[in-house]
């Protein structure tokens, strides 16, 4: 009799759950697959982050501490500035400045470098490319709709870099990370020319850094990671960047 009572109670509870929505499946894990993947829980009982709004400040930009969390041991120097400049300055993206692409000349730039030496007249770019850990360019678009528009345009600019002649460096497939509603990032891993034998990124190799397009509420940005990070590390860095943005 006792067993039957328990079964009845569980059945009633399940039925109420279907009506109230209290009994749900656990949230999916972090998405690094195709665009449109479901948002993932931040875990540890912490609330979902809210989409950003209002002016950009340096506190919205990626910190050096995030690279230490993925095992990058060298000291990182952080350099910030506001203005215009290159953001993904490759032939396959048109070699334009962010101002030429979006018409904005007051973007926030952050360079993370292992050297104090900056070159090319830009304090956020290391004199030696090997000293560049990452570089982020971000701003407030003024509205979520415009931030979405900018992010879409910036992502489309990178697509040509996913198809290059053999032996040329190349970007891999687009990976998507949805943190919460209106907080999302799309990133592509970078592969050296010696791994490009077919005109496309290899499917069985890890990337060596890459590029991410970030959108958080009305904020948007581009993050280039020069450090040779694999998929797991890139996923963590990009997630941290878009959540902070």
Tab-separated table of N, CA, C and O in Angstrom, residues 87-182:
chain	number	residue	atom	x	y	z
A	87	UNK	N	40.929	46.224	-37.425
A	87	UNK	CA	40.333	45.301	-36.461
A	87	UNK	C	40.432	43.859	-36.931
A	87	UNK	O	40.366	42.942	-36.126
A	88	UNK	N	40.555	43.616	-38.227
A	88	UNK	CA	40.737	42.283	-38.791
A	88	UNK	C	41.426	42.511	-40.112
A	88	UNK	O	40.898	42.218	-41.177
A	89	UNK	N	42.607	43.060	-40.030
A	89	UNK	CA	43.252	43.668	-41.198
A	89	UNK	C	43.913	42.634	-42.098
A	89	UNK	O	45.131	42.580	-42.227
A	90	UNK	N	43.081	41.814	-42.744
A	90	UNK	CA	43.577	40.810	-43.683
A	90	UNK	C	43.005	41.083	-45.061
A	90	UNK	O	41.959	41.708	-45.197
A	91	UNK	N	43.697	40.617	-46.082
A	91	UNK	CA	43.246	40.846	-47.458
A	91	UNK	C	41.841	40.294	-47.661
A	91	UNK	O	41.000	40.914	-48.324
A	92	UNK	N	41.550	39.133	-47.076
A	92	UNK	CA	40.244	38.517	-47.295
A	92	UNK	C	39.105	39.283	-46.632
A	92	UNK	O	37.940	39.033	-46.915
A	93	UNK	N	39.414	40.232	-45.754
A	93	UNK	CA	38.368	41.048	-45.132
A	93	UNK	C	38.370	42.470	-45.670
A	93	UNK	O	37.592	43.307	-45.212
A	94	UNK	N	39.226	42.763	-46.625
A	94	UNK	CA	39.213	44.075	-47.255
A	94	UNK	C	40.224	45.063	-46.736
A	94	UNK	O	40.343	46.169	-47.256
A	95	UNK	N	40.937	44.698	-45.668
A	95	UNK	CA	41.964	45.572	-45.079
A	95	UNK	C	41.430	46.971	-44.786
A	95	UNK	O	42.061	47.975	-45.082
A	96	UNK	N	40.244	47.041	-44.185
A	96	UNK	CA	39.629	48.320	-43.858
A	96	UNK	C	39.745	48.611	-42.361
A	96	UNK	O	40.016	47.721	-41.556
A	97	UNK	N	39.528	49.858	-41.999
A	97	UNK	CA	39.429	50.206	-40.591
A	97	UNK	C	37.976	50.035	-40.159
A	97	UNK	O	37.070	49.945	-40.987
A	98	UNK	N	37.754	50.013	-38.854
A	98	UNK	CA	36.393	49.865	-38.350
A	98	UNK	C	35.541	51.068	-38.745
A	98	UNK	O	34.341	50.950	-38.992
A	99	UNK	N	36.169	52.230	-38.861
A	99	UNK	CA	35.453	53.423	-39.292
A	99	UNK	C	34.986	53.316	-40.724
A	99	UNK	O	33.874	53.737	-41.067
A	100	UNK	N	35.807	52.743	-41.580
A	100	UNK	CA	35.426	52.563	-42.980
A	100	UNK	C	34.292	51.558	-43.119
A	100	UNK	O	33.450	51.671	-44.013
A	101	UNK	N	34.259	50.579	-42.240
A	101	UNK	CA	33.222	49.550	-42.309
A	101	UNK	C	31.899	50.004	-41.705
A	101	UNK	O	30.839	49.827	-42.300
A	102	UNK	N	31.978	50.609	-40.508
A	102	UNK	CA	30.753	50.937	-39.786
A	102	UNK	C	30.512	52.433	-39.622
A	102	UNK	O	29.454	52.837	-39.132
A	103	UNK	N	31.490	53.255	-39.990
A	103	UNK	CA	31.312	54.693	-39.861
A	103	UNK	C	31.563	55.221	-38.459
A	103	UNK	O	31.258	56.378	-38.161
A	104	UNK	N	32.105	54.395	-37.572
A	104	UNK	CA	32.376	54.812	-36.198
A	104	UNK	C	33.860	55.094	-36.020
A	104	UNK	O	34.710	54.307	-36.436
A	105	UNK	N	34.175	56.225	-35.400
A	105	UNK	CA	35.580	56.582	-35.190
A	105	UNK	C	35.918	56.710	-33.709
A	105	UNK	O	36.971	57.205	-33.346
A	106	UNK	N	35.005	56.280	-32.844
A	106	UNK	CA	35.228	56.363	-31.403
A	106	UNK	C	35.110	54.994	-30.747
A	106	UNK	O	34.478	54.825	-29.705
A	107	UNK	N	35.714	53.993	-31.372
A	107	UNK	CA	35.694	52.637	-30.844
A	107	UNK	C	36.686	52.498	-29.696
A	107	UNK	O	37.688	53.208	-29.626
A	108	UNK	N	36.407	51.554	-28.811
A	108	UNK	CA	37.342	51.244	-27.722
A	108	UNK	C	38.250	50.103	-28.170
A	108	UNK	O	37.769	49.042	-28.564
A	109	UNK	N	39.539	50.342	-28.117
A	109	UNK	CA	40.533	49.344	-28.501
A	109	UNK	C	41.280	48.880	-27.255
A	109	UNK	O	41.644	49.698	-26.409
A	110	UNK	N	41.523	47.589	-27.166
A	110	UNK	CA	42.375	47.047	-26.099
A	110	UNK	C	43.354	46.059	-26.698
A	110	UNK	O	42.963	45.107	-27.380
A	111	UNK	N	44.616	46.263	-26.426
A	111	UNK	CA	45.653	45.330	-26.830
A	111	UNK	C	46.191	44.597	-25.620
A	111	UNK	O	46.468	45.214	-24.585
A	112	UNK	N	46.313	43.285	-25.711
A	112	UNK	CA	46.924	42.475	-24.654
A	112	UNK	C	48.198	41.893	-25.239
A	112	UNK	O	48.154	41.144	-26.210
A	113	UNK	N	49.356	42.266	-24.640
A	113	UNK	CA	50.655	41.953	-25.228
A	113	UNK	C	51.628	41.456	-24.175
A	113	UNK	O	51.479	41.761	-22.991
A	114	UNK	N	52.622	40.719	-24.617
A	114	UNK	CA	53.660	40.242	-23.704
A	114	UNK	C	54.868	41.174	-23.716
A	114	UNK	O	55.885	40.879	-23.101
A	115	UNK	N	54.765	42.280	-24.412
A	115	UNK	CA	55.840	43.279	-24.479
A	115	UNK	C	55.238	44.664	-24.320
A	115	UNK	O	54.079	44.899	-24.654
A	116	UNK	N	56.022	45.588	-23.815
A	116	UNK	CA	55.574	46.974	-23.698
A	116	UNK	C	55.708	47.716	-25.023
A	116	UNK	O	55.184	48.821	-25.173
A	117	UNK	N	56.422	47.123	-25.969
A	117	UNK	CA	56.707	47.806	-27.228
A	117	UNK	C	55.513	47.753	-28.171
A	117	UNK	O	55.011	46.677	-28.502
A	118	UNK	N	55.061	48.921	-28.614
A	118	UNK	CA	53.959	49.015	-29.574
A	118	UNK	C	54.485	49.582	-30.877
A	118	UNK	O	55.421	50.375	-30.895
A	119	UNK	N	53.867	49.177	-31.969
A	119	UNK	CA	54.342	49.635	-33.272
A	119	UNK	C	53.219	50.124	-34.156
A	119	UNK	O	52.043	50.108	-33.774
A	120	UNK	N	53.575	50.575	-35.336
A	120	UNK	CA	52.612	51.024	-36.347
A	120	UNK	C	51.771	52.218	-35.891
A	120	UNK	O	50.681	52.467	-36.411
A	121	UNK	N	52.261	52.962	-34.903
A	121	UNK	CA	51.526	54.123	-34.428
A	121	UNK	C	50.278	53.795	-33.646
A	121	UNK	O	49.445	54.667	-33.390
A	122	UNK	N	50.098	52.537	-33.253
A	122	UNK	CA	48.920	52.108	-32.510
A	122	UNK	C	49.378	51.451	-31.214
A	122	UNK	O	50.048	50.412	-31.233
A	123	UNK	N	49.026	52.037	-30.097
A	123	UNK	CA	49.492	51.548	-28.796
A	123	UNK	C	48.930	50.186	-28.430
A	123	UNK	O	49.418	49.545	-27.496
A	124	UNK	N	47.886	49.725	-29.143
A	124	UNK	CA	47.298	48.421	-28.827
A	124	UNK	C	47.866	47.295	-29.677
A	124	UNK	O	47.448	46.149	-29.539
A	125	UNK	N	48.808	47.609	-30.562
A	125	UNK	CA	49.441	46.604	-31.411
A	125	UNK	C	50.912	46.462	-31.042
A	125	UNK	O	51.652	47.447	-31.006
A	126	UNK	N	51.341	45.254	-30.767
A	126	UNK	CA	52.737	45.008	-30.416
A	126	UNK	C	53.635	45.185	-31.637
A	126	UNK	O	53.225	44.909	-32.765
A	127	UNK	N	54.851	45.650	-31.394
A	127	UNK	CA	55.801	45.819	-32.490
A	127	UNK	C	56.055	44.493	-33.186
A	127	UNK	O	56.097	44.419	-34.419
A	128	UNK	N	56.208	43.429	-32.405
A	128	UNK	CA	56.397	42.086	-32.951
A	128	UNK	C	55.087	41.317	-32.812
A	128	UNK	O	54.515	41.252	-31.720
A	129	UNK	N	54.620	40.761	-33.906
A	129	UNK	CA	53.332	40.072	-33.886
A	129	UNK	C	53.333	38.912	-32.893
A	129	UNK	O	52.284	38.588	-32.303
A	130	UNK	N	54.493	38.303	-32.652
A	130	UNK	CA	54.571	37.196	-31.706
A	130	UNK	C	54.300	37.643	-30.268
A	130	UNK	O	54.046	36.810	-29.392
A	131	UNK	N	54.381	38.952	-30.021
A	131	UNK	CA	54.136	39.484	-28.676
A	131	UNK	C	52.664	39.833	-28.450
A	131	UNK	O	52.277	40.188	-27.337
A	132	UNK	N	51.858	39.745	-29.498
A	132	UNK	CA	50.437	40.080	-29.382
A	132	UNK	C	49.680	38.855	-28.878
A	132	UNK	O	49.713	37.793	-29.502
A	133	UNK	N	48.992	38.995	-27.758
A	133	UNK	CA	48.180	37.910	-27.211
A	133	UNK	C	46.759	37.985	-27.762
A	133	UNK	O	46.194	36.992	-28.217
A	134	UNK	N	46.198	39.190	-27.743
A	134	UNK	CA	44.844	39.396	-28.262
A	134	UNK	C	44.622	40.886	-28.472
A	134	UNK	O	45.382	41.728	-27.976
A	135	UNK	N	43.568	41.198	-29.207
A	135	UNK	CA	43.204	42.594	-29.453
A	135	UNK	C	41.693	42.658	-29.613
A	135	UNK	O	41.116	41.912	-30.397
A	136	UNK	N	41.080	43.556	-28.857
A	136	UNK	CA	39.624	43.685	-28.883
A	136	UNK	C	39.235	45.098	-29.304
A	136	UNK	O	39.857	46.076	-28.892
A	137	UNK	N	38.202	45.184	-30.128
A	137	UNK	CA	37.647	46.462	-30.585
A	137	UNK	C	36.154	46.403	-30.316
A	137	UNK	O	35.476	45.481	-30.781
A	138	UNK	N	35.622	47.359	-29.551
A	138	UNK	CA	34.212	47.278	-29.162
A	138	UNK	C	33.612	48.666	-28.973
A	138	UNK	O	34.321	49.658	-28.809
A	139	UNK	N	32.274	48.707	-28.970
A	139	UNK	CA	31.571	49.971	-28.783
A	139	UNK	C	30.108	49.697	-28.468
A	139	UNK	O	29.637	48.558	-28.567
A	140	UNK	N	29.398	50.768	-28.104
A	140	UNK	CA	27.955	50.709	-27.903
A	140	UNK	C	27.283	51.201	-29.180
A	140	UNK	O	27.575	52.303	-29.658
A	141	UNK	N	26.392	50.409	-29.735
A	141	UNK	CA	25.716	50.768	-30.988
A	141	UNK	C	24.525	51.690	-30.763
A	141	UNK	O	24.021	52.295	-31.702
A	142	UNK	N	24.069	51.794	-29.522
A	142	UNK	CA	22.923	52.646	-29.229
A	142	UNK	C	21.617	51.898	-29.108
A	142	UNK	O	20.670	52.372	-28.489
A	143	UNK	N	21.543	50.705	-29.702
A	143	UNK	CA	20.346	49.865	-29.602
A	143	UNK	C	20.733	48.420	-29.874
A	143	UNK	O	21.749	48.144	-30.524
A	144	UNK	N	19.905	47.504	-29.401
A	144	UNK	CA	20.170	46.081	-29.633
A	144	UNK	C	20.056	45.739	-31.118
A	144	UNK	O	20.830	44.933	-31.627
A	145	UNK	N	19.098	46.373	-31.776
A	145	UNK	CA	18.901	46.081	-33.197
A	145	UNK	C	20.116	46.492	-34.016
A	145	UNK	O	20.555	45.760	-34.915
A	146	UNK	N	20.676	47.652	-33.714
A	146	UNK	CA	21.840	48.116	-34.464
A	146	UNK	C	23.074	47.289	-34.116
A	146	UNK	O	23.900	47.001	-34.994
A	147	UNK	N	23.190	46.891	-32.856
A	147	UNK	CA	24.311	46.023	-32.468
A	147	UNK	C	24.240	44.700	-33.218
A	147	UNK	O	25.259	44.159	-33.654
A	148	UNK	N	23.034	44.173	-33.372
A	148	UNK	CA	22.844	42.936	-34.146
A	148	UNK	C	23.253	43.143	-35.600
A	148	UNK	O	23.932	42.312	-36.201
A	149	UNK	N	22.860	44.287	-36.162
A	149	UNK	CA	23.205	44.614	-37.541
A	149	UNK	C	24.722	44.690	-37.714
A	149	UNK	O	25.277	44.122	-38.665
A	150	UNK	N	25.387	45.381	-36.805
A	150	UNK	CA	26.839	45.518	-36.888
A	150	UNK	C	27.528	44.162	-36.749
A	150	UNK	O	28.467	43.848	-37.486
A	151	UNK	N	27.060	43.367	-35.793
A	151	UNK	CA	27.668	42.053	-35.579
A	151	UNK	C	27.505	41.167	-36.803
A	151	UNK	O	28.443	40.467	-37.209
A	152	UNK	N	26.330	41.196	-37.413
A	152	UNK	CA	26.091	40.403	-38.620
A	152	UNK	C	27.024	40.838	-39.746
A	152	UNK	O	27.591	39.996	-40.470
A	153	UNK	N	27.180	42.131	-39.913
A	153	UNK	CA	28.046	42.649	-40.984
A	153	UNK	C	29.506	42.279	-40.740
A	153	UNK	O	30.230	41.889	-41.677
A	154	UNK	N	29.945	42.390	-39.500
A	154	UNK	CA	31.334	42.063	-39.177
A	154	UNK	C	31.606	40.573	-39.380
A	154	UNK	O	32.688	40.190	-39.843
A	155	UNK	N	30.629	39.740	-39.035
A	155	UNK	CA	30.801	38.304	-39.219
A	155	UNK	C	30.870	37.952	-40.705
A	155	UNK	O	31.714	37.152	-41.129
A	156	UNK	N	29.992	38.542	-41.493
A	156	UNK	CA	29.989	38.276	-42.933
A	156	UNK	C	31.308	38.673	-43.581
A	156	UNK	O	31.741	38.058	-44.557
A	157	UNK	N	31.962	39.687	-43.028
A	157	UNK	CA	33.249	40.102	-43.582
A	157	UNK	C	34.317	39.032	-43.413
A	157	UNK	O	35.259	38.958	-44.203
A	158	UNK	N	34.185	38.201	-42.398
A	158	UNK	CA	35.201	37.186	-42.127
A	158	UNK	C	34.990	35.904	-42.937
A	158	UNK	O	35.902	35.091	-43.054
A	159	UNK	N	33.790	35.725	-43.472
A	159	UNK	CA	33.459	34.491	-44.186
A	159	UNK	C	34.438	34.177	-45.325
A	159	UNK	O	34.819	33.011	-45.508
A	160	UNK	N	34.885	35.174	-46.136
A	160	UNK	CA	35.833	34.847	-47.209
A	160	UNK	C	37.120	34.194	-46.705
A	160	UNK	O	37.772	33.462	-47.458
A	161	UNK	N	37.465	34.444	-45.440
A	161	UNK	CA	38.696	33.859	-44.887
A	161	UNK	C	38.539	32.373	-44.568
A	161	UNK	O	39.503	31.721	-44.162
A	162	UNK	N	37.329	31.827	-44.744
A	162	UNK	CA	37.108	30.396	-44.524
A	162	UNK	C	37.392	29.578	-45.778
A	162	UNK	O	37.311	28.353	-45.746
A	163	UNK	N	37.709	30.260	-46.854
A	163	UNK	CA	38.025	29.573	-48.108
A	163	UNK	C	39.220	30.265	-48.749
A	163	UNK	O	39.103	31.393	-49.238
A	164	UNK	N	40.358	29.606	-48.708
A	164	UNK	CA	41.594	30.172	-49.252
A	164	UNK	C	42.351	29.098	-50.027
A	164	UNK	O	42.149	27.901	-49.811
A	165	UNK	N	43.212	29.528	-50.907
A	165	UNK	CA	44.014	28.565	-51.662
A	165	UNK	C	44.886	27.756	-50.709
A	165	UNK	O	45.250	28.229	-49.625
A	166	UNK	N	45.194	26.542	-51.109
A	166	UNK	CA	46.024	25.657	-50.287
A	166	UNK	C	47.327	26.359	-49.909
A	166	UNK	O	47.882	27.123	-50.695
A	167	UNK	N	47.776	26.093	-48.707
A	167	UNK	CA	49.001	26.629	-48.076
A	167	UNK	C	48.822	28.042	-47.531
A	167	UNK	O	49.724	28.570	-46.892
A	168	UNK	N	47.654	28.672	-47.734
A	168	UNK	CA	47.382	29.986	-47.155
A	168	UNK	C	46.693	29.779	-45.801
A	168	UNK	O	45.880	28.868	-45.645
A	169	UNK	N	47.001	30.636	-44.807
A	169	UNK	CA	46.300	30.503	-43.523
A	169	UNK	C	44.794	30.639	-43.760
A	169	UNK	O	44.351	31.269	-44.713
A	170	UNK	N	44.014	30.053	-42.859
A	170	UNK	CA	42.580	29.967	-43.109
A	170	UNK	C	41.808	29.908	-41.795
A	170	UNK	O	42.332	29.446	-40.773
A	171	UNK	N	40.559	30.415	-41.831
A	171	UNK	CA	39.672	30.282	-40.684
A	171	UNK	C	38.846	29.018	-40.811
A	171	UNK	O	38.482	28.598	-41.913
A	172	UNK	N	38.512	28.425	-39.675
A	172	UNK	CA	37.672	27.242	-39.653
A	172	UNK	C	36.194	27.597	-39.633
A	172	UNK	O	35.821	28.770	-39.760
A	173	UNK	N	35.328	26.607	-39.479
A	173	UNK	CA	33.878	26.832	-39.468
A	173	UNK	C	33.464	27.773	-38.337
A	173	UNK	O	34.139	27.869	-37.307
A	174	UNK	N	32.345	28.435	-38.518
A	174	UNK	CA	31.829	29.348	-37.500
A	174	UNK	C	31.244	28.567	-36.331
A	174	UNK	O	30.437	27.658	-36.515
A	175	UNK	N	31.693	28.909	-35.133
A	175	UNK	CA	31.178	28.315	-33.902
A	175	UNK	C	30.366	29.379	-33.174
A	175	UNK	O	30.732	30.555	-33.170
A	176	UNK	N	29.267	28.985	-32.543
A	176	UNK	CA	28.401	29.939	-31.859
A	176	UNK	C	28.300	29.630	-30.375
A	176	UNK	O	28.159	28.476	-29.981
A	177	UNK	N	28.375	30.678	-29.566
A	177	UNK	CA	28.205	30.560	-28.121
A	177	UNK	C	27.067	31.489	-27.717
A	177	UNK	O	27.180	32.710	-27.870
A	178	UNK	N	25.975	30.935	-27.231
A	178	UNK	CA	24.845	31.721	-26.739
A	178	UNK	C	24.863	31.688	-25.213
A	178	UNK	O	24.600	30.643	-24.611
A	179	UNK	N	25.176	32.808	-24.594
A	179	UNK	CA	25.234	32.876	-23.136
A	179	UNK	C	23.848	33.112	-22.558
A	179	UNK	O	23.454	32.504	-21.571
A	180	UNK	N	23.110	34.031	-23.146
A	180	UNK	CA	21.744	34.360	-22.744
A	180	UNK	C	21.103	35.108	-23.904
A	180	UNK	O	21.756	35.371	-24.918
A	181	UNK	N	19.846	35.474	-23.749
A	181	UNK	CA	19.172	36.233	-24.793
A	181	UNK	C	19.921	37.534	-25.061
A	181	UNK	O	20.219	38.279	-24.129
A	182	UNK	N	20.258	37.778	-26.322
A	182	UNK	CA	20.969	38.985	-26.747
A	182	UNK	C	22.404	39.052	-26.240
A	182	UNK	O	23.018	40.116	-26.246
